[in-house]
PDB file of C-alpha atoms and ligand atoms in Angstrom:
ATOM      1  CA  MET A  41     114.135  71.908 128.323  1.00  0.00           C
ATOM      2  CA  ILE A  42     110.970  73.756 127.081  1.00  0.00           C
ATOM      3  CA  ASP A  43     110.126  76.619 129.039  1.00  0.00           C
ATOM      4  CA  PHE A  44     106.351  77.054 129.147  1.00  0.00           C
ATOM      5  CA  SER A  45     105.678  79.813 131.178  1.00  0.00           C
ATOM      6  CA  PHE A  46     104.439  82.990 129.890  1.00  0.00           C
ATOM      7  CA  THR A  47     106.843  86.101 129.589  1.00  0.00           C
ATOM      8  CA  GLU A  48     105.537  89.721 131.308  1.00  0.00           C
ATOM      9  CA  GLU A  49     103.747  90.852 128.163  1.00  0.00           C
ATOM     10  CA  GLN A  50     101.858  87.999 127.517  1.00  0.00           C
ATOM     11  CA  LEU A  51     100.223  87.867 131.291  1.00  0.00           C
ATOM     12  CA  MET A  52      99.642  91.305 130.366  1.00  0.00           C
ATOM     13  CA  ILE A  53      97.517  90.709 127.629  1.00  0.00           C
ATOM     14  CA  GLN A  54      96.174  87.674 129.112  1.00  0.00           C
ATOM     15  CA  LYS A  55      94.830  90.448 132.413  1.00  0.00           C
ATOM     16  CA  LEU A  56      93.999  93.087 130.086  1.00  0.00           C
ATOM     17  CA  ALA A  57      91.610  90.757 128.184  1.00  0.00           C
ATOM     18  CA  ARG A  58      90.203  89.283 131.328  1.00  0.00           C
ATOM     19  CA  ASP A  59      89.467  92.384 132.923  1.00  0.00           C
ATOM     20  CA  PHE A  60      87.809  94.123 129.456  1.00  0.00           C
ATOM     21  CA  ALA A  61      85.428  90.643 128.950  1.00  0.00           C
ATOM     22  CA  GLN A  62      84.346  90.792 132.950  1.00  0.00           C
ATOM     23  CA  LYS A  63      83.986  94.497 133.204  1.00  0.00           C
ATOM     24  CA  GLU A  64      82.822  95.841 129.684  1.00  0.00           C
ATOM     25  CA  VAL A  65      81.008  92.490 128.344  1.00  0.00           C
ATOM     26  CA  ALA A  66      79.915  89.935 131.246  1.00  0.00           C
ATOM     27  CA  PRO A  67      77.373  92.091 132.588  1.00  0.00           C
ATOM     28  CA  ARG A  68      75.263  92.935 129.870  1.00  0.00           C
ATOM     29  CA  ILE A  69      76.249  89.550 127.401  1.00  0.00           C
ATOM     30  CA  LYS A  70      72.872  87.483 128.610  1.00  0.00           C
ATOM     31  CA  GLU A  71      70.742  90.112 127.314  1.00  0.00           C
ATOM     32  CA  LEU A  72      72.896  90.780 124.178  1.00  0.00           C
ATOM     33  CA  ASP A  73      72.681  87.128 123.313  1.00  0.00           C
ATOM     34  CA  GLU A  74      69.037  86.765 124.419  1.00  0.00           C
ATOM     35  CA  LYS A  75      67.837  89.931 121.666  1.00  0.00           C
ATOM     36  CA  ALA A  76      70.680  88.606 119.146  1.00  0.00           C
ATOM     37  CA  GLU A  77      71.847  91.704 119.121  1.00  0.00           C
ATOM     38  CA  PHE A  78      75.662  93.151 118.219  1.00  0.00           C
ATOM     39  CA  ASP A  79      76.430  96.015 120.446  1.00  0.00           C
ATOM     40  CA  ARG A  80      79.261  97.765 118.255  1.00  0.00           C
ATOM     41  CA  SER A  81      80.305  99.588 121.221  1.00  0.00           C
ATOM     42  CA  ILE A  82      82.089  96.759 121.581  1.00  0.00           C
ATOM     43  CA  LEU A  83      84.524  96.773 119.301  1.00  0.00           C
ATOM     44  CA  THR A  84      85.469 100.393 119.833  1.00  0.00           C
ATOM     45  CA  LYS A  85      86.496  99.990 123.296  1.00  0.00           C
ATOM     46  CA  MET A  86      88.628  96.511 121.964  1.00  0.00           C
ATOM     47  CA  ALA A  87      90.356  98.592 119.284  1.00  0.00           C
ATOM     48  CA  GLU A  88      91.038 101.627 122.174  1.00  0.00           C
ATOM     49  CA  LEU A  89      92.838  98.505 124.148  1.00  0.00           C
ATOM     50  CA  GLY A  90      94.893  97.535 120.833  1.00  0.00           C
ATOM     51  CA  LEU A  91      93.009  94.050 120.711  1.00  0.00           C
ATOM     52  CA  LEU A  92      91.763  93.895 117.175  1.00  0.00           C
ATOM     53  CA  GLY A  93      95.772  94.587 116.119  1.00  0.00           C
ATOM     54  CA  LEU A  94      97.113  92.138 119.024  1.00  0.00           C
ATOM     55  CA  THR A  95      99.538  89.946 116.483  1.00  0.00           C
ATOM     56  CA  ILE A  96     100.316  92.716 114.175  1.00  0.00           C
ATOM     57  CA  PRO A  97     103.901  94.529 114.259  1.00  0.00           C
ATOM     58  CA  THR A  98     103.694  98.039 115.408  1.00  0.00           C
ATOM     59  CA  LYS A  99     104.884  99.227 112.461  1.00  0.00           C
ATOM     60  CA  TYR A 100     101.452  98.473 110.939  1.00  0.00           C
ATOM     61  CA  GLY A 101      99.644 100.468 113.483  1.00  0.00           C
ATOM     62  CA  GLY A 102      99.573  96.948 115.417  1.00  0.00           C
ATOM     63  CA  SER A 103      99.909  95.923 119.248  1.00  0.00           C
ATOM     64  CA  GLY A 104     103.466  93.313 117.973  1.00  0.00           C
ATOM     65  CA  GLY A 105     102.042  90.901 120.445  1.00  0.00           C
ATOM     66  CA  ASP A 106     102.868  87.206 119.881  1.00  0.00           C
ATOM     67  CA  TYR A 107     100.751  84.132 118.800  1.00  0.00           C
ATOM     68  CA  ILE A 108     100.573  82.704 122.060  1.00  0.00           C
ATOM     69  CA  SER A 109      99.080  86.308 123.094  1.00  0.00           C
ATOM     70  CA  LEU A 110      96.768  86.188 120.426  1.00  0.00           C
ATOM     71  CA  GLY A 111      95.452  82.285 122.576  1.00  0.00           C
ATOM     72  CA  LEU A 112      95.551  83.768 125.456  1.00  0.00           C
ATOM     73  CA  ALA A 113      93.601  86.656 124.721  1.00  0.00           C
ATOM     74  CA  CYS A 114      91.090  84.468 122.642  1.00  0.00           C
ATOM     75  CA  GLU A 115      90.516  81.743 125.909  1.00  0.00           C
ATOM     76  CA  GLU A 116      89.669  85.195 127.766  1.00  0.00           C
ATOM     77  CA  LEU A 117      87.355  86.539 125.518  1.00  0.00           C
ATOM     78  CA  GLU A 118      85.708  82.966 124.906  1.00  0.00           C
ATOM     79  CA  TYR A 119      85.276  82.591 128.440  1.00  0.00           C
ATOM     80  CA  VAL A 120      82.749  85.330 128.820  1.00  0.00           C
ATOM     81  CA  ASP A 121      80.814  85.003 124.856  1.00  0.00           C
ATOM     82  CA  THR A 122      82.329  83.150 122.051  1.00  0.00           C
ATOM     83  CA  SER A 123      81.109  85.783 119.715  1.00  0.00           C
ATOM     84  CA  LEU A 124      83.816  88.188 121.300  1.00  0.00           C
ATOM     85  CA  ARG A 125      86.726  85.358 120.639  1.00  0.00           C
ATOM     86  CA  VAL A 126      85.222  85.480 117.064  1.00  0.00           C
ATOM     87  CA  ILE A 127      86.073  89.000 116.444  1.00  0.00           C
ATOM     88  CA  LEU A 128      89.680  88.265 116.944  1.00  0.00           C
ATOM     89  CA  SER A 129      89.793  85.021 114.890  1.00  0.00           C
ATOM     90  CA  VAL A 130      88.368  86.714 111.638  1.00  0.00           C
ATOM     91  CA  HIS A 131      89.342  90.425 112.354  1.00  0.00           C
ATOM     92  CA  ILE A 132      93.309  89.186 112.778  1.00  0.00           C
ATOM     93  CA  GLY A 133      93.505  85.491 111.920  1.00  0.00           C
ATOM     94  CA  LEU A 134      91.870  85.431 108.729  1.00  0.00           C
ATOM     95  CA  ASN A 135      91.648  88.848 107.105  1.00  0.00           C
ATOM     96  CA  SER A 136      94.897  90.892 108.786  1.00  0.00           C
ATOM     97  CA  LEU A 137      96.933  88.471 109.457  1.00  0.00           C
ATOM     98  CA  THR A 138      96.445  87.325 105.412  1.00  0.00           C
ATOM     99  CA  LEU A 139      96.941  91.023 104.240  1.00  0.00           C
ATOM    100  CA  LEU A 140     100.328  90.662 106.443  1.00  0.00           C
ATOM    101  CA  SER A 141     101.620  87.736 104.481  1.00  0.00           C
ATOM    102  CA  TRP A 142     100.364  88.349 101.120  1.00  0.00           C
ATOM    103  CA  GLY A 143      99.335  91.924 100.591  1.00  0.00           C
ATOM    104  CA  THR A 144     101.725  94.223  98.668  1.00  0.00           C
ATOM    105  CA  GLU A 145     102.822  97.107 100.661  1.00  0.00           C
ATOM    106  CA  GLU A 146     100.292  99.569  99.267  1.00  0.00           C
ATOM    107  CA  GLN A 147      97.495  97.244 100.624  1.00  0.00           C
ATOM    108  CA  LYS A 148      99.109  96.906 103.734  1.00  0.00           C
ATOM    109  CA  GLN A 149      99.640 100.784 104.370  1.00  0.00           C
ATOM    110  CA  LYS A 150      95.699 101.525 103.020  1.00  0.00           C
ATOM    111  CA  TYR A 151      93.800  98.595 104.820  1.00  0.00           C
ATOM    112  CA  LEU A 152      95.985  96.370 107.278  1.00  0.00           C
ATOM    113  CA  VAL A 153      96.768 100.201 109.356  1.00  0.00           C
ATOM    114  CA  PRO A 154      93.333 101.040 110.008  1.00  0.00           C
ATOM    115  CA  GLN A 155      92.532  97.204 110.818  1.00  0.00           C
ATOM    116  CA  ALA A 156      94.763  97.272 113.669  1.00  0.00           C
ATOM    117  CA  GLN A 157      94.307 100.463 114.738  1.00  0.00           C
ATOM    118  CA  GLY A 158      90.494  98.891 115.011  1.00  0.00           C
ATOM    119  CA  LYS A 159      89.662 101.892 112.990  1.00  0.00           C
ATOM    120  CA  LYS A 160      88.066  99.774 110.357  1.00  0.00           C
ATOM    121  CA  ILE A 161      86.293  95.803 110.652  1.00  0.00           C
ATOM    122  CA  ALA A 162      87.642  92.951 108.148  1.00  0.00           C
ATOM    123  CA  THR A 163      86.360  89.876 107.486  1.00  0.00           C
ATOM    124  CA  PHE A 164      86.751  87.031 105.110  1.00  0.00           C
ATOM    125  CA  GLY A 165      84.730  85.739 103.054  1.00  0.00           C
ATOM    126  CA  LEU A 166      85.373  81.967 101.296  1.00  0.00           C
ATOM    127  CA  THR A 167      82.479  79.939 102.003  1.00  0.00           C
ATOM    128  CA  GLU A 168      78.752  79.743 100.188  1.00  0.00           C
ATOM    129  CA  PRO A 169      75.760  78.336 100.291  1.00  0.00           C
ATOM    130  CA  ASN A 170      77.300  75.422  98.193  1.00  0.00           C
ATOM    131  CA  ALA A 171      80.605  75.408  99.062  1.00  0.00           C
ATOM    132  CA  GLY A 172      82.246  74.793 102.613  1.00  0.00           C
ATOM    133  CA  SER A 173      85.349  72.457 102.965  1.00  0.00           C
ATOM    134  CA  ASP A 174      85.436  71.900  99.765  1.00  0.00           C
ATOM    135  CA  VAL A 175      86.532  75.099  98.766  1.00  0.00           C
ATOM    136  CA  VAL A 176      86.926  74.460  94.899  1.00  0.00           C
ATOM    137  CA  ALA A 177      83.407  74.113  94.923  1.00  0.00           C
ATOM    138  CA  ILE A 178      82.680  77.969  95.150  1.00  0.00           C
ATOM    139  CA  GLU A 179      80.985  79.358  92.493  1.00  0.00           C
ATOM    140  CA  ALA A 180      81.755  83.164  92.755  1.00  0.00           C
ATOM    141  CA  ARG A 181      83.736  84.395  89.837  1.00  0.00           C
ATOM    142  CA  ALA A 182      85.979  87.641  88.637  1.00  0.00           C
ATOM    143  CA  GLN A 183      86.074  89.338  85.028  1.00  0.00           C
ATOM    144  CA  ARG A 184      88.653  91.424  84.193  1.00  0.00           C
ATOM    145  CA  ASP A 185      86.558  94.765  82.425  1.00  0.00           C
ATOM    146  CA  GLY A 186      89.421  97.270  81.919  1.00  0.00           C
ATOM    147  CA  ASP A 187      90.905  98.580  84.739  1.00  0.00           C
ATOM    148  CA  TYR A 188      88.695  96.696  87.375  1.00  0.00           C
ATOM    149  CA  TRP A 189      87.407  93.314  88.063  1.00  0.00           C
ATOM    150  CA  ILE A 190      83.776  92.572  87.848  1.00  0.00           C
ATOM    151  CA  ILE A 191      82.646  89.919  90.959  1.00  0.00           C
ATOM    152  CA  ASN A 192      79.447  88.054  91.277  1.00  0.00           C
ATOM    153  CA  GLY A 193      78.606  85.533  93.571  1.00  0.00           C
ATOM    154  CA  GLU A 194      77.033  84.901  97.255  1.00  0.00           C
ATOM    155  CA  LYS A 195      79.035  84.127 100.465  1.00  0.00           C
ATOM    156  CA  MET A 196      77.400  82.654 103.699  1.00  0.00           C
ATOM    157  CA  TRP A 197      78.256  82.279 107.116  1.00  0.00           C
ATOM    158  CA  ILE A 198      80.380  85.049 106.787  1.00  0.00           C
ATOM    159  CA  SER A 199      80.998  86.668 110.417  1.00  0.00           C
ATOM    160  CA  LEU A 200      81.047  90.090 110.714  1.00  0.00           C
ATOM    161  CA  ALA A 201      79.827  90.510 107.700  1.00  0.00           C
ATOM    162  CA  ASP A 202      76.968  92.524 109.006  1.00  0.00           C
ATOM    163  CA  VAL A 203      79.677  95.361 110.547  1.00  0.00           C
ATOM    164  CA  ALA A 204      82.753  94.517 108.374  1.00  0.00           C
ATOM    165  CA  ASP A 205      84.017  97.206 106.448  1.00  0.00           C
ATOM    166  CA  ASN A 206      86.118  95.279 104.377  1.00  0.00           C
ATOM    167  CA  PHE A 207      86.386  91.810 102.826  1.00  0.00           C
ATOM    168  CA  LEU A 208      88.761  89.308 101.498  1.00  0.00           C
ATOM    169  CA  ILE A 209      86.454  87.713  98.882  1.00  0.00           C
ATOM    170  CA  PHE A 210      87.743  84.525  96.628  1.00  0.00           C
ATOM    171  CA  ALA A 211      86.329  83.751  93.075  1.00  0.00           C
ATOM    172  CA  TRP A 212      87.306  82.169  90.262  1.00  0.00           C
ATOM    173  CA  THR A 213      89.430  83.725  87.657  1.00  0.00           C
ATOM    174  CA  ASP A 214      90.261  81.103  85.824  1.00  0.00           C
ATOM    175  CA  PRO A 215      87.310  78.955  84.320  1.00  0.00           C
ATOM    176  CA  GLU A 216      89.613  76.595  82.701  1.00  0.00           C
ATOM    177  CA  LYS A 217      91.338  75.881  85.993  1.00  0.00           C
ATOM    178  CA  ARG A 218      87.615  75.642  87.268  1.00  0.00           C
ATOM    179  CA  LYS A 219      86.699  72.812  85.237  1.00  0.00           C
ATOM    180  CA  LYS A 220      89.884  70.646  86.072  1.00  0.00           C
ATOM    181  CA  ARG A 221      89.055  71.596  89.892  1.00  0.00           C
ATOM    182  CA  ASP A 222      92.115  73.297  89.816  1.00  0.00           C
ATOM    183  CA  HIS A 223      92.978  75.712  93.137  1.00  0.00           C
ATOM    184  CA  SER A 224      94.898  77.684  92.056  1.00  0.00           C
ATOM    185  CA  GLY A 225      92.878  79.211  89.769  1.00  0.00           C
ATOM    186  CA  ILE A 226      90.631  81.149  92.832  1.00  0.00           C
ATOM    187  CA  SER A 227      91.786  84.572  93.486  1.00  0.00           C
ATOM    188  CA  CYS A 228      91.276  86.579  96.528  1.00  0.00           C
ATOM    189  CA  PHE A 229      90.247  90.297  96.216  1.00  0.00           C
ATOM    190  CA  ILE A 230      90.283  93.043  98.756  1.00  0.00           C
ATOM    191  CA  VAL A 231      86.591  94.680  98.522  1.00  0.00           C
ATOM    192  CA  GLU A 232      85.576  97.265 100.163  1.00  0.00           C
ATOM    193  CA  ARG A 233      81.764  97.733 101.871  1.00  0.00           C
ATOM    194  CA  SER A 234      80.697 100.573  99.893  1.00  0.00           C
ATOM    195  CA  PHE A 235      81.898  99.268  96.381  1.00  0.00           C
ATOM    196  CA  PRO A 236      78.923  99.332  94.200  1.00  0.00           C
ATOM    197  CA  GLY A 237      77.103  96.065  94.126  1.00  0.00           C
ATOM    198  CA  VAL A 238      78.128  95.162  97.660  1.00  0.00           C
ATOM    199  CA  SER A 239      75.224  93.980 100.276  1.00  0.00           C
ATOM    200  CA  THR A 240      74.937  91.581 103.536  1.00  0.00           C
ATOM    201  CA  ALA A 241      72.098  89.963 104.925  1.00  0.00           C
ATOM    202  CA  THR A 242      71.792  88.875 108.599  1.00  0.00           C
ATOM    203  CA  ILE A 243      71.054  85.050 109.609  1.00  0.00           C
ATOM    204  CA  HIS A 244      68.249  85.204 111.890  1.00  0.00           C
ATOM    205  CA  GLY A 245      67.053  82.413 114.293  1.00  0.00           C
ATOM    206  CA  LYS A 246      70.976  81.274 115.360  1.00  0.00           C
ATOM    207  CA  LEU A 247      71.322  78.650 117.992  1.00  0.00           C
ATOM    208  CA  GLY A 248      75.004  79.740 118.723  1.00  0.00           C
ATOM    209  CA  ILE A 249      77.234  83.173 119.044  1.00  0.00           C
ATOM    210  CA  ARG A 250      73.777  85.159 118.687  1.00  0.00           C
ATOM    211  CA  ALA A 251      75.745  88.434 119.998  1.00  0.00           C
TER     212      ALA A 251
HETATM  213  C1  LIG B 534      80.906  80.021 113.627  1.00  0.00           C
HETATM  214  C2  LIG B 534      81.023  79.913 112.149  1.00  0.00           C
HETATM  215  C3  LIG B 534      81.565  81.384 111.530  1.00  0.00           C
HETATM  216  C4  LIG B 534      82.219  80.825 110.192  1.00  0.00           C
HETATM  217  N1  LIG B 534      82.870  82.372 109.735  1.00  0.00           N
HETATM  218  C5  LIG B 534      83.202  82.227 108.366  1.00  0.00           C
HETATM  219  C6  LIG B 534      83.746  83.080 107.769  1.00  0.00           C
HETATM  220  O1  LIG B 534      84.198  84.517 108.398  1.00  0.00           O
HETATM  221  N2  LIG B 534      83.767  83.003 106.643  1.00  0.00           N
HETATM  222  C7  LIG B 534      83.975  82.170 105.917  1.00  0.00           C
HETATM  223  O2  LIG B 534      84.366  81.982 104.927  1.00  0.00           O
HETATM  224  N3  LIG B 534      83.348  80.715 106.183  1.00  0.00           N
HETATM  225  C8  LIG B 534      82.857  80.986 107.738  1.00  0.00           C
HETATM  226  N4  LIG B 534      82.158  79.982 108.322  1.00  0.00           N
HETATM  227  C9  LIG B 534      82.210  78.879 107.257  1.00  0.00           C
HETATM  228  C10 LIG B 534      83.041  77.730 107.744  1.00  0.00           C
HETATM  229  O3  LIG B 534      84.433  77.816 106.813  1.00  0.00           O
HETATM  230  C11 LIG B 534      82.198  76.741 107.203  1.00  0.00           C
HETATM  231  O4  LIG B 534      81.412  76.267 107.881  1.00  0.00           O
HETATM  232  C12 LIG B 534      83.343  75.256 107.251  1.00  0.00           C
HETATM  233  O5  LIG B 534      84.135  75.721 105.763  1.00  0.00           O
HETATM  234  C13 LIG B 534      82.609  74.019 106.885  1.00  0.00           C
HETATM  235  O6  LIG B 534      81.578  73.798 105.555  1.00  0.00           O
HETATM  236  P1  LIG B 534      80.109  73.454 105.455  1.00  0.00           P
HETATM  237  O7  LIG B 534      79.737  73.953 107.365  1.00  0.00           O
HETATM  238  O8  LIG B 534      79.714  73.646 104.465  1.00  0.00           O
HETATM  239  O9  LIG B 534      79.961  72.079 106.326  1.00  0.00           O
HETATM  240  P2  LIG B 534      81.056  70.386 104.864  1.00  0.00           P
HETATM  241  O10 LIG B 534      82.031  71.041 104.159  1.00  0.00           O
HETATM  242  O11 LIG B 534      79.372  70.698 103.983  1.00  0.00           O
HETATM  243  O12 LIG B 534      81.423  69.694 106.126  1.00  0.00           O
HETATM  244  C14 LIG B 534      79.720  69.096 106.525  1.00  0.00           C
HETATM  245  C15 LIG B 534      80.653  67.444 107.730  1.00  0.00           C
HETATM  246  O13 LIG B 534      80.749  66.927 106.611  1.00  0.00           O
HETATM  247  C16 LIG B 534      82.574  66.619 107.083  1.00  0.00           C
HETATM  248  N5  LIG B 534      83.593  66.460 105.263  1.00  0.00           N
HETATM  249  C17 LIG B 534      83.152  67.330 104.654  1.00  0.00           C
HETATM  250  N6  LIG B 534      84.281  66.522 103.821  1.00  0.00           N
HETATM  251  C18 LIG B 534      84.768  65.603 103.882  1.00  0.00           C
HETATM  252  C19 LIG B 534      85.580  64.599 103.370  1.00  0.00           C
HETATM  253  N7  LIG B 534      86.228  65.075 101.814  1.00  0.00           N
HETATM  254  N8  LIG B 534      85.621  63.814 103.950  1.00  0.00           N
HETATM  255  C20 LIG B 534      85.406  63.310 105.431  1.00  0.00           C
HETATM  256  N9  LIG B 534      84.146  64.490 105.741  1.00  0.00           N
HETATM  257  C21 LIG B 534      83.994  65.313 105.550  1.00  0.00           C
HETATM  258  C22 LIG B 534      83.097  67.814 107.736  1.00  0.00           C
HETATM  259  O14 LIG B 534      83.914  67.313 108.724  1.00  0.00           O
HETATM  260  C23 LIG B 534      81.673  67.692 108.584  1.00  0.00           C
HETATM  261  O15 LIG B 534      81.560  67.334 109.528  1.00  0.00           O
HETATM  262  C24 LIG B 534      81.854  80.150 109.348  1.00  0.00           C
HETATM  263  C25 LIG B 534      81.230  78.371 110.113  1.00  0.00           C
HETATM  264  C26 LIG B 534      80.799  79.105 111.474  1.00  0.00           C
HETATM  265  C27 LIG B 534      80.247  77.545 111.892  1.00  0.00           C
END
């Protein structure tokens, strides 16, 4: 028989997310949504509660929670406004867990630790104006230049792009594989907002996830 009941820890995280969303966000979310305004202080509070590193091991600065806890926290945040849940999906799910799985130890120390502590905000840039589900249609490309990689391209629909410090950016590094639509010719780069040439722009007039 499988026991589907929640553990003490999972229930504690559920309550923490519920209390935060109800007390800190619910009273203001109508106004933020109407004005299409993102309130960065929400991130600071989420960081203080350990929500921004929920499933990242404690040795990398996270809270060490499991995926059920992440699901419960997402449910509670989504209940108040989907924009809050998106933060967890992107900052933790798409970026930080990718670093945890595939990053080198040096990359984890430099990027994952501050992200799990909520000191840095992170997102994931795969989608482009002409490439969504069909990922091999991306046009961004990266070329080696001495000790550097030069990345050229444009991404679109990148959650948190306006506020993120760190990005995972996907680009073709093998032009021959690109011709054959072989996805193994795509690489992923850690890009900091402060790197030369990085710019982001806000999409106005969205129908949802406005806050
Ligand atoms: C709220 C939100 C946040 C997002 N955040 C990010 C982010 O942080 N980072 C990022 O990289 N991207 C992000 N995206 C982009 C998202 O990943 C893309 O929207 C998604 O990959 C789908 O691509 P598309 O919108 O171009 O739709 P398309 O791929 O053009 O699909 C349109 C429709 O066609 C259908 N379809 C597509 N291909 C096929 C097929 N082969 N057979 C049958 N049906 C098909 C789809 O099911 C869909 O109904 C976000 C999108 C949203 C809505």
